[in-house]
Amino acid sequence: MKQSETQKRQDQAETLLSLKNLKSYFHLEENLIKAVNGVTFQVKKNEIVGIVGESGSGKSVTALSILRLLPTPPCQLSGEIRFQGRDLLQISERQMQDVRGGEISMIFQEPMTSLNPVLSIGYQIAESIRLHQHLQKRSAWDKAVEMLNLVKIPEAARRARQYPHELSGGMRQRAMIAMALSSNPALLIADEPTTALDVTTQKQILYLIKDLQHQLGTSVMFITHNLGVVAEIADHVAIMYAGRLLEYGEVHDIFHYPKHPYSLCLLRSIPRLDASKNLRLEEIPGRVPALNELPQGCIFHPRCPYAIERCREQEPPYTQVDDGHLTMCWRYDQLPQPDKKVSEPANLSAARETSAMSALRVVHLKKYFSVKKIEMLGKAGIVKAVDDVSFEVKQGEVLGLVGESGCGKTTLGMCILRLLEATEGQILINGRDVTSLAEREMTAMRQHLQVIFQDPYGSLNPRMKIGQIVGEPLLVHKLTANPQEKQAKIIDMLEKVGLDRIHIDKYPHELSGGQRQRIAIARALIVSPKIVICDEAVSALDVSIQAQIINLLKELQTTLHLTYLFISHDVSVVKHISDRIAIMYLGKMVELAAAETVCQTPKHPYTQALISSVPIPDPEKKPEYIALKDEIPSPMHIPPGCRFHPRCPFMQERCRTEEPEFREISQGWFAACHFA
Ligand code: SF4
Ligand code: SF4
């Protein structure tokens, strides 16, 4: 393999941080939890290393171990953490305090948990500067404003006087970055810093981190579960699984020539915006093992499609497969490349058909909330969460509903389910307007209209057994003649969602996240509904489990001829499962067309910006990025004219005053822009 320029540059670079056989073990009662188990890798000066892994992989514990932020006991650290020539495991707590926040800074997913809500942003940054740089109050304040400017917070001097709640999510994360970089650290550890942000804001923050890293020469350890994000930002990538580092290498090699089956399977299991929607996602069977019940031999062997007898008995050692490319697999030299395509089964694609008949029609729907004045948080007003939305879903169709936080997509779903009462408009199911149904009629209607929520744990009663949970809707809708029939239907439904009948007597807490979501699906489908609203139904799942559930939802939709309204913030997932996609912005639908059309040739400027912000899990693919100004305004302060105009790169004078109509710009393709 030809050595790339990046590789050469990195080879010449000096090592800043070097982990050798790092172990973070927790002694909890009878259990020994090996949260980080023998991790070895390096971060060089002026580079970004992406640490990727699913829940429980040990990526965050690795970061906390580096900063010695874990309580000892129960945690016991061993190995070596060499940073700028010193082993951080050997220095005193006093010396470590200088390292934390001085030489190594850390930012987290949720800035609100790190910022003090009763102190201004500027004060908090200035305090951190005074602590580490011993400046006078005035100079520290000036430096704080300078840092806010550096992270591109507009009107930095004014913003410095504001409190955290007065800033948007993206702005707060910028403030956290400003604070973290104010001490001029050699290393910034960023733990899922963009996970809670909308995709357009995420892109802005990724650009900012990359920019600052170049400008200041700071090295970055970027922890994420998102392969697209890592492809976008990292020079080197470490793949972690159940406390082990399974593969480490240059970003190009990891994405194009992975040498570990787990990396390969992860790459094949994610829905991609740049791939055909008829490809089947590769599933990784089973789930990540509990850290106190790790399998013998290779820890990935129970899920590995390439496992051989030897893998079950002997753990593979680290092998250097190429310059700086490490893997932990017996069969690293026999793996295929990740871009092999797996089409969905022919019987499924042939069986998928959409009727011309309408399953759901929403007509001029509005949902307004009045907001009382809350001390400190602002004035009273009206939130126009859904503001005159009309669309139709055909029988057997999947309509994806996409938008960022506050766009109104979930409120729209709740109105259709009548979990919220619409302010105005009609919702027609089988020709009947559900907004005017009496409670008893609505209960009967719910047999045809089911929902699957994001958090299966929150939506399943922890005191009920799985059999009771799945069978309950049969009783509510009086769909069984006797207990035997009910039991048979429950078993049949469990099998349809890929679960064995032995689960009937278990409780939700005894199941994994993926299994719980299967139960939520079984409960929704046991009454043979016609329409299913999937509200962020796969968003809380780890990548390897997400593929299993997406494939399952797709199969069930086809075999049971279901109609889905698939609500999600994730455009790649929505594209994979939907026939058509509707994009919402600030309570309005701004574009609606066939899924491929919306993703490949979007017409509305907001859709264009949204699509251009979606991270692609390929470091070589860098589609043109359309940067948006600022962030989504509050739905209490909707701009006049086109509500997107303050952020639109193509705004003209008339956009300020004239609201564009949501009109058909060509057959079946709708957009709300004067110039589409
Ligand atoms: S060592 Fe065996 S089980 Fe482990 S990843 Fe390699 S092929 Fe799979
Ligand atoms: S109407 Fe104007 S502001 Fe609105 S999206 Fe179109 S060009 Fe942009």
XYZ file of C-alpha atoms and ligand atoms in Angstrom:
692
model
C 0.000 0.000 0.000
C 1.335 3.398 -0.931
C 2.217 5.568 1.992
C 0.077 8.694 1.908
C 1.214 12.239 2.596
C -0.668 12.258 5.900
C 1.100 9.084 6.957
C 4.492 10.542 6.132
C 3.655 13.727 8.008
C 2.499 11.751 11.036
C 5.537 9.491 11.015
C 7.769 12.502 11.202
C 5.734 14.024 13.986
C 6.664 13.697 17.615
C 4.595 11.609 19.982
C 2.618 13.670 22.483
C 0.721 10.973 24.341
C 1.515 7.305 24.437
C -0.653 4.698 26.151
C 1.019 1.372 26.865
C -1.020 -1.566 28.062
C -3.429 0.752 29.888
C -5.820 -1.137 32.147
C -8.722 0.393 34.075
C -10.254 -2.349 36.187
C -13.167 -1.818 38.565
C -13.551 -4.057 41.593
C -17.287 -4.032 42.258
C -18.474 -6.455 44.954
C -17.844 -9.911 43.496
C -17.204 -8.648 39.984
C -14.074 -7.516 38.240
C -15.028 -5.146 35.409
C -12.284 -4.733 32.837
C -13.505 -1.412 31.411
C -10.215 -0.744 29.608
C -8.102 -3.799 29.019
C -4.550 -3.418 27.765
C -4.983 -0.450 25.428
C -1.927 0.754 23.516
C -1.837 3.669 21.063
C -0.280 7.069 20.482
C -1.390 10.602 19.785
C 1.198 12.609 17.901
C 1.686 16.343 18.012
C -0.727 18.291 15.827
C -2.997 15.391 14.890
C -6.557 14.265 15.575
C -7.056 10.701 16.751
C -10.630 9.431 16.592
C -11.614 6.855 19.215
C -14.625 4.921 17.939
C -16.760 2.414 19.783
C -20.253 1.432 20.848
C -21.600 1.740 24.402
C -19.377 -0.053 26.898
C -16.388 -0.120 24.551
C -14.238 1.754 27.077
C -13.626 4.868 24.975
C -14.770 7.376 27.611
C -13.119 5.428 30.446
C -9.844 5.628 28.492
C -10.177 9.432 28.431
C -11.057 9.648 32.122
C -8.138 7.333 32.937
C -5.719 9.630 31.097
C -6.894 12.519 33.269
C -6.999 10.292 36.369
C -10.567 11.358 36.970
C -11.800 7.920 38.036
C -12.259 7.171 41.745
C -9.558 4.801 43.007
C -10.898 2.518 44.460
C -13.006 1.017 42.958
C -10.952 1.743 39.843
C -7.430 0.413 39.583
C -5.219 1.856 36.866
C -2.104 0.175 35.526
C 0.162 0.364 32.501
C 1.697 3.587 31.275
C 0.266 6.959 30.213
C 3.288 8.845 28.917
C 2.492 12.496 28.216
C 5.216 14.987 27.243
C 7.856 12.696 28.717
C 6.153 11.949 32.077
C 4.141 8.907 33.098
C 0.870 10.402 34.386
C 0.274 7.321 36.520
C 3.441 8.073 38.492
C 3.076 11.796 39.249
C 1.471 13.256 42.386
C -2.146 14.443 42.563
C -0.840 18.016 42.929
C 1.132 17.718 39.667
C -1.875 16.085 38.035
C -4.019 19.123 38.867
C -1.692 21.256 36.724
C -2.002 18.785 33.870
C -5.825 18.806 34.015
C -7.232 21.901 32.385
C -3.695 23.188 31.804
C -1.828 20.815 29.512
C -4.799 18.545 28.789
C -8.343 19.911 28.504
C -11.563 18.025 28.052
C -14.963 18.860 26.613
C -18.074 16.736 26.989
C -21.257 15.943 25.089
C -23.510 18.179 27.135
C -21.938 21.573 27.895
C -24.778 22.428 30.290
C -23.427 19.864 32.760
C -19.981 21.504 32.712
C -21.079 25.149 32.761
C -22.295 26.827 35.928
C -25.827 28.142 35.203
C -25.553 31.106 37.604
C -22.289 32.550 36.271
C -21.823 34.358 32.974
C -19.943 32.590 30.189
C -17.206 35.233 30.195
C -16.732 34.971 33.973
C -16.339 31.190 33.789
C -13.774 31.356 30.987
C -11.899 34.199 32.712
C -11.787 32.212 35.977
C -10.256 29.267 34.171
C -7.670 31.595 32.576
C -6.808 33.160 35.935
C -6.389 29.737 37.493
C -3.996 28.421 34.860
C -2.264 31.587 33.645
C -2.345 33.725 36.802
C -3.583 36.837 34.945
C -5.259 39.874 36.531
C -9.062 40.037 36.383
C -9.189 42.595 33.544
C -6.652 40.806 31.345
C -8.350 37.452 31.986
C -11.702 38.945 30.910
C -10.133 40.380 27.727
C -8.575 36.999 26.975
C -11.977 35.323 27.542
C -13.582 37.637 24.964
C -10.679 36.942 22.604
C -11.291 33.192 23.012
C -15.018 33.619 22.273
C -14.013 35.473 19.112
C -11.637 32.661 18.225
C -14.443 30.084 18.404
C -16.517 32.379 16.153
C -19.179 33.433 18.612
C -20.681 36.575 17.087
C -20.694 39.722 19.261
C -18.283 38.038 21.651
C -18.074 40.968 24.105
C -21.866 40.987 24.575
C -22.164 37.199 24.660
C -19.474 37.001 27.353
C -21.915 38.689 29.737
C -24.681 36.184 29.032
C -25.570 33.099 31.070
C -25.425 29.550 29.661
C -29.231 29.292 29.244
C -29.204 32.353 26.976
C -27.011 30.560 24.438
C -28.090 27.890 21.944
C -26.687 24.335 22.172
C -24.085 24.971 19.467
C -23.058 28.273 21.015
C -22.633 26.624 24.438
C -20.403 23.966 22.894
C -18.340 26.754 21.280
C -18.050 28.423 24.697
C -16.867 25.114 26.198
C -14.255 24.793 23.458
C -13.161 28.379 24.156
C -12.779 27.553 27.846
C -10.918 24.310 27.123
C -8.490 26.014 24.755
C -7.990 29.124 26.885
C -5.132 27.459 28.767
C -3.427 26.653 25.472
C -3.394 22.896 26.141
C -1.195 20.494 24.198
C -4.049 17.972 24.069
C -7.807 18.459 23.836
C -9.947 15.438 24.686
C -13.383 15.825 23.111
C -15.872 13.225 24.384
C -18.800 12.989 21.925
C -18.821 16.813 21.631
C -21.272 16.875 18.719
C -23.570 13.964 19.600
C -26.284 16.114 21.184
C -26.183 18.675 18.375
C -28.219 18.904 15.203
C -26.440 17.855 12.053
C -25.928 21.381 10.650
C -24.548 22.571 14.010
C -22.450 19.412 14.292
C -20.799 20.242 10.986
C -20.012 23.784 12.171
C -18.398 22.445 15.366
C -16.369 19.817 13.467
C -15.056 22.518 11.143
C -14.259 24.703 14.131
C -12.304 21.963 15.940
C -10.367 21.107 12.793
C -9.643 24.791 12.128
C -8.452 25.460 15.663
C -6.332 22.342 15.665
C -4.502 23.636 12.559
C -4.303 27.179 13.861
C -3.100 26.388 17.405
C -1.281 23.115 16.789
C -3.268 21.376 19.550
C -3.596 17.606 19.311
C -7.116 16.255 19.666
C -8.430 12.947 20.938
C -11.951 12.831 19.501
C -14.258 10.227 21.040
C -17.345 9.283 19.062
C -19.688 6.441 18.131
C -20.211 7.977 14.675
C -18.021 6.630 11.870
C -19.055 9.471 9.560
C -17.804 12.056 12.035
C -14.504 10.255 12.484
C -13.988 10.001 8.708
C -14.536 13.726 8.522
C -12.161 14.830 11.240
C -9.540 12.236 12.210
C -6.000 11.528 10.984
C -5.759 8.245 12.888
C -8.532 6.017 14.217
C -8.681 3.622 17.169
C -11.534 1.096 17.130
C -12.518 -0.094 20.605
C -14.773 -2.966 21.636
C -15.580 -4.273 25.123
C -12.566 -2.548 26.681
C -10.114 -3.693 24.003
C -8.471 -1.742 21.225
C -9.145 -3.969 18.214
C -7.624 -1.871 15.461
C -5.602 1.314 15.126
C -4.415 2.963 11.955
C -4.501 5.839 9.541
C -8.051 6.949 8.732
C -7.736 6.007 5.035
C -6.603 2.464 5.874
C -9.280 1.861 8.497
C -12.073 2.916 6.129
C -10.757 1.308 2.930
C -8.569 -1.576 4.119
C -9.838 -2.544 7.581
C -7.886 -5.414 9.075
C -10.337 -6.367 11.783
C -13.746 -7.992 11.156
C -15.415 -5.697 13.708
C -14.288 -2.558 11.836
C -15.345 -4.173 8.563
C -18.786 -5.168 9.907
C -19.344 -1.716 11.420
C -18.621 -0.074 8.069
C -21.052 -2.398 6.320
C -23.783 -2.014 8.906
C -24.341 1.747 8.724
C -26.887 3.305 6.382
C -25.059 5.717 4.088
C -26.303 8.753 2.283
C -24.021 7.921 -0.647
C -25.258 4.320 -1.073
C -28.255 2.851 -2.882
C -31.256 2.394 -0.607
C -31.872 -1.134 -1.891
C -28.730 -2.482 -0.287
C -29.227 -4.563 2.790
C -27.367 -3.440 5.887
C -25.013 -6.084 7.177
C -26.023 -7.146 10.646
C -23.588 -7.990 13.402
C -25.399 -10.771 15.262
C -25.722 -10.766 19.047
C -24.556 -7.905 21.193
C -21.514 -6.445 22.939
C -20.674 -8.784 25.872
C -20.986 -7.646 29.483
C -17.576 -6.574 30.783
C -17.648 -9.146 33.586
C -18.565 -11.984 31.213
C -16.067 -11.587 28.412
C -15.758 -14.620 26.147
C -12.595 -16.671 26.039
C -10.245 -16.388 23.093
C -10.951 -13.466 20.776
C -13.583 -11.297 22.515
C -15.340 -10.702 19.180
C -15.614 -14.390 18.224
C -19.290 -14.970 19.210
C -20.302 -12.264 16.695
C -17.584 -12.656 14.096
C -18.535 -14.031 10.656
C -14.898 -15.055 10.060
C -14.320 -16.923 13.350
C -12.486 -20.255 13.242
C -11.808 -22.800 15.965
C -8.587 -21.117 17.024
C -10.453 -17.828 17.705
C -12.575 -19.517 20.370
C -9.542 -20.712 22.290
C -6.716 -18.237 21.865
C -6.814 -14.482 22.024
C -4.963 -13.008 19.042
C -1.973 -10.768 19.809
C -1.529 -7.284 18.326
C -0.080 -7.539 14.835
C 1.531 -4.682 12.958
C 0.084 -5.138 9.455
C 1.516 -2.012 7.936
C 3.338 1.071 9.060
C 1.403 2.235 12.117
C -1.537 -0.099 11.408
C -2.271 -2.450 14.307
C -4.899 -5.150 14.557
C -5.889 -7.930 16.900
C -7.136 -10.719 14.663
C -5.870 -14.136 13.558
C -7.318 -13.705 10.083
C -6.543 -10.061 9.324
C -4.937 -10.966 5.972
C -7.991 -12.865 4.687
C -10.641 -10.151 4.975
C -12.543 -8.643 2.032
C -12.823 -4.904 1.442
C -15.729 -3.064 3.031
C -17.408 -1.879 -0.166
C -18.799 -5.281 -1.212
C -22.525 -4.676 -1.748
C -25.254 -6.919 -0.344
C -28.588 -6.405 -2.097
C -31.775 -6.920 -0.178
C -33.484 -10.260 -0.906
C -35.215 -10.208 -4.317
C -38.506 -11.428 -2.825
C -38.570 -8.366 -0.572
C -37.906 -5.768 -3.252
C -40.452 -7.468 -5.531
C -43.070 -7.619 -2.775
C -42.829 -3.915 -1.952
C -45.676 -2.048 -3.531
C -47.408 1.196 -2.798
C -51.126 1.510 -3.417
C -52.720 4.598 -4.968
C -55.079 4.676 -1.972
C -54.426 7.109 0.818
C -53.611 5.666 4.254
C -53.122 8.982 6.021
C -53.918 12.522 4.945
C -52.966 15.566 6.973
C -54.674 18.799 5.931
C -53.569 22.272 7.076
C -52.552 20.951 10.469
C -51.552 23.439 13.148
C -50.395 22.863 16.685
C -49.716 25.981 18.729
C -48.665 26.073 22.367
C -48.992 29.105 24.581
C -45.978 29.635 26.789
C -46.219 31.367 30.148
C -43.548 33.792 31.220
C -40.871 31.937 33.155
C -38.458 33.844 35.347
C -35.041 34.240 33.657
C -36.083 32.254 30.590
C -37.899 35.044 28.788
C -41.305 36.340 27.787
C -44.673 34.680 27.350
C -45.707 33.879 23.795
C -47.008 31.351 21.291
C -44.918 28.454 19.995
C -46.027 27.483 16.512
C -44.701 23.928 16.680
C -46.609 22.748 13.598
C -47.757 25.550 11.356
C -50.081 24.637 8.507
C -48.721 21.302 7.300
C -50.424 19.176 4.617
C -49.300 15.842 3.164
C -50.482 12.365 2.301
C -49.073 8.873 2.844
C -50.243 6.111 0.508
C -51.072 2.608 1.672
C -47.902 0.508 1.856
C -45.664 3.570 1.615
C -42.875 4.710 3.933
C -42.761 8.461 4.319
C -39.676 9.719 6.130
C -40.090 12.904 8.139
C -36.777 14.628 8.756
C -35.798 17.763 10.581
C -33.622 19.157 13.324
C -34.676 19.852 16.921
C -37.646 22.157 17.184
C -38.804 21.585 13.601
C -42.092 20.081 14.814
C -41.721 16.522 13.504
C -42.411 14.792 16.824
C -45.287 17.168 17.639
C -46.784 16.310 14.260
C -46.552 12.579 15.073
C -48.120 13.151 18.504
C -51.030 15.056 16.900
C -51.659 12.198 14.452
C -51.762 9.781 17.397
C -53.996 12.239 19.271
C -51.532 12.235 22.142
C -51.694 15.991 21.543
C -54.822 17.766 20.329
C -54.313 19.696 17.092
C -55.082 23.422 17.186
C -56.526 23.390 13.678
C -56.705 21.158 10.607
C -57.679 17.602 9.768
C -56.025 14.196 10.090
C -57.784 11.681 7.861
C -57.275 7.949 8.365
C -59.394 5.686 6.177
C -61.323 8.822 5.243
C -62.254 9.617 8.885
C -61.027 12.758 10.579
C -59.434 11.549 13.818
C -59.367 15.050 15.322
C -63.126 14.867 15.843
C -63.390 11.284 17.122
C -64.771 10.673 20.608
C -62.417 8.938 23.061
C -64.087 5.523 22.575
C -63.894 5.776 18.786
C -60.285 6.897 19.042
C -59.423 3.831 21.142
C -60.862 1.644 18.385
C -58.947 3.653 15.757
C -55.680 3.037 17.638
C -55.816 -0.577 16.568
C -55.020 0.679 13.066
C -52.554 3.322 14.201
C -49.605 2.227 16.317
C -46.376 3.847 17.445
C -42.804 2.775 18.168
C -40.844 5.231 20.296
C -37.123 5.939 20.588
C -36.538 4.619 24.077
C -37.823 1.058 24.404
C -36.909 0.967 28.087
C -39.000 4.036 28.850
C -41.957 2.747 26.839
C -42.113 -0.764 28.365
C -43.607 -1.266 31.821
C -40.726 -2.658 33.942
C -43.136 -4.584 36.192
C -44.755 -6.538 33.370
C -43.381 -9.683 31.762
C -42.689 -9.652 28.035
C -45.674 -11.914 27.328
C -47.993 -9.512 29.170
C -46.525 -6.464 27.419
C -46.874 -7.922 23.935
C -50.306 -9.437 24.668
C -51.849 -6.388 26.366
C -53.036 -4.667 23.140
C -54.917 -7.874 22.232
C -56.951 -7.497 25.424
C -57.490 -3.741 24.972
C -58.858 -4.277 21.471
C -60.615 -7.568 22.363
C -58.796 -9.504 19.673
C -58.523 -12.909 21.353
C -61.192 -15.435 22.126
C -59.253 -17.336 24.798
C -55.856 -17.504 26.570
C -54.552 -20.240 24.243
C -55.196 -18.127 21.173
C -53.613 -15.123 22.864
C -50.514 -17.153 23.750
C -50.232 -18.453 20.180
C -50.461 -14.910 18.786
C -47.774 -13.668 21.188
C -45.398 -16.492 20.232
C -46.062 -15.910 16.542
C -45.372 -12.178 16.910
C -42.179 -12.758 18.895
C -40.954 -15.052 16.134
C -41.777 -12.414 13.523
C -39.546 -9.918 15.332
C -36.767 -12.495 15.695
C -37.204 -13.428 19.369
C -37.500 -16.858 20.876
C -40.544 -17.839 22.960
C -38.324 -18.235 26.045
C -38.477 -14.447 26.390
C -42.170 -14.541 27.319
C -41.490 -14.845 31.053
C -38.670 -12.331 31.211
C -38.836 -8.712 32.339
C -37.649 -5.780 30.166
C -34.507 -5.232 32.272
C -33.345 -8.763 31.449
C -33.139 -7.914 27.748
C -30.630 -5.898 25.728
C -31.514 -2.556 24.103
C -32.014 -4.210 20.714
C -34.217 -6.952 22.167
C -36.321 -4.356 23.995
C -36.863 -2.482 20.744
C -37.976 -5.777 19.157
C -40.526 -6.113 21.984
C -41.770 -2.560 21.332
C -42.182 -3.486 17.654
C -43.989 -6.734 18.538
C -46.379 -4.867 20.841
C -47.163 -2.337 18.106
C -47.690 -4.930 15.377
C -49.633 -7.627 17.248
C -52.942 -5.835 16.588
C -52.262 -5.815 12.811
C -52.203 -2.033 12.428
C -52.304 -0.351 9.047
C -50.164 2.646 9.944
C -47.132 2.682 12.230
C -45.470 5.873 13.396
C -41.809 5.192 14.129
C -40.562 8.137 16.191
C -36.739 8.018 16.265
C -37.233 4.244 16.607
C -33.572 3.362 16.019
C -31.862 6.526 17.266
C -30.919 5.264 20.732
C -29.408 2.007 19.489
C -25.752 1.208 18.969
C -24.636 0.947 15.346
C -24.450 -2.858 15.249
C -27.944 -3.198 16.775
C -29.386 -0.373 14.685
C -28.741 -2.357 11.486
C -30.645 -5.362 12.890
C -33.680 -3.223 13.762
C -33.681 -1.254 10.484
C -33.587 -4.511 8.510
C -36.385 -5.921 10.675
C -38.595 -2.833 10.258
C -38.027 -2.934 6.505
C -38.894 -6.642 6.240
C -42.020 -6.333 8.382
C -43.203 -3.311 6.417
C -43.031 -5.322 3.210
C -44.337 -8.660 4.432
C -47.201 -7.184 6.494
C -47.984 -4.407 3.946
C -47.611 -1.680 6.534
C -47.580 2.077 6.064
C -44.876 3.889 8.034
C -44.434 7.488 9.005
C -40.735 7.276 9.877
C -39.679 10.276 11.958
C -35.962 10.831 12.483
C -33.229 13.440 12.633
C -30.893 11.040 10.793
C -31.134 11.586 7.033
C -29.035 8.500 6.174
C -31.340 6.175 8.138
C -34.452 7.817 6.688
C -33.153 7.561 3.140
C -32.431 3.875 3.616
C -35.961 2.996 4.697
C -38.251 5.566 3.024
C -39.948 5.798 -0.359
C -40.410 9.549 -0.043
C -38.920 12.089 2.342
C -40.444 15.253 3.779
C -38.153 17.884 5.286
C -39.443 20.134 8.063
C -38.046 23.435 9.258
C -39.489 25.535 12.083
C -42.965 23.989 11.975
C -43.323 23.957 8.168
C -42.704 21.380 5.502
C -40.115 22.838 3.117
C -39.537 19.956 0.693
C -41.171 16.626 -0.167
C -40.126 14.202 -2.908
C -38.851 10.696 -3.629
C -36.096 9.695 -1.169
C -33.320 9.556 -3.795
C -34.402 12.929 -5.231
C -34.319 14.705 -1.871
C -30.902 13.251 -1.052
C -29.261 13.647 -4.458
C -30.756 16.783 -5.994
C -32.438 18.752 -3.217
C -34.075 21.977 -4.355
C -34.798 23.863 -1.147
C -31.725 25.694 0.232
C -32.348 24.279 3.716
C -32.485 20.702 2.394
C -29.304 21.379 0.425
C -27.516 22.590 3.563
C -28.873 19.714 5.651
C -27.772 17.064 3.145
C -24.347 18.690 2.761
C -23.863 18.495 6.544
C -24.452 14.744 6.840
C -21.109 13.076 7.617
C -20.135 10.442 5.045
C -18.167 7.451 6.384
C -15.463 7.821 3.761
C -12.483 10.107 4.428
C -11.973 10.648 0.685
C -15.533 11.857 0.040
C -15.893 15.486 0.957
C -19.073 16.792 -0.677
C -19.385 20.549 -1.015
C -20.501 21.916 2.334
C -23.147 24.629 2.392
C -22.565 26.501 5.622
C -25.556 28.078 7.306
C -25.457 31.215 9.371
C -26.254 30.865 13.075
C -28.671 28.249 14.357
C -32.401 27.527 14.095
C -34.320 30.409 15.692
C -36.740 29.727 18.531
C -40.210 28.657 17.310
C -41.486 31.512 19.523
C -39.765 34.006 17.242
C -40.456 32.818 13.728
C -38.921 35.211 11.180
C -41.357 36.968 8.819
C -41.527 36.117 5.106
C -39.635 32.916 4.392
C -38.854 31.585 7.861
C -35.508 30.319 6.606
C -34.420 33.706 5.224
C -32.075 34.829 8.060
C -29.913 31.727 7.430
C -30.422 31.215 3.715
C -27.328 31.666 1.518
C -29.600 32.510 -1.475
C -31.900 34.999 0.233
C -33.345 37.809 -1.916
C -35.225 40.914 -0.858
C -38.705 39.436 -1.336
C -37.834 36.521 0.981
C -37.871 38.921 3.944
C -41.554 39.714 3.585
C -43.216 37.173 1.312
C -43.835 33.672 2.621
C -43.163 31.072 -0.102
C -45.956 28.665 -0.915
C -45.409 24.900 -0.533
C -46.039 24.066 -4.181
C -45.491 21.237 -6.641
C -42.382 22.176 -8.628
C -42.515 19.033 -10.768
C -44.570 15.893 -10.559
C -44.656 14.675 -6.972
C -41.918 17.103 -5.914
C -42.921 19.909 -3.556
C -40.852 22.777 -2.190
C -41.454 26.015 -0.307
C -39.000 28.428 -1.907
C -39.657 31.332 -4.294
C -36.787 30.199 -6.481
C -37.085 26.395 -6.439
S -9.545 -13.472 15.699
Fe -11.109 -14.737 14.759
S -13.006 -14.209 15.853
Fe -11.503 -12.639 16.309
S -11.928 -11.061 14.839
Fe -10.333 -12.351 13.952
S -11.424 -13.874 12.737
Fe -12.906 -12.911 14.074
S -37.588 31.704 -0.325
Fe -35.697 32.872 -0.277
S -34.944 32.706 1.815
Fe -36.487 31.148 1.515
S -35.360 29.364 0.951
Fe -35.950 30.338 -0.948
S -34.248 31.682 -1.467
Fe -33.996 31.097 0.655
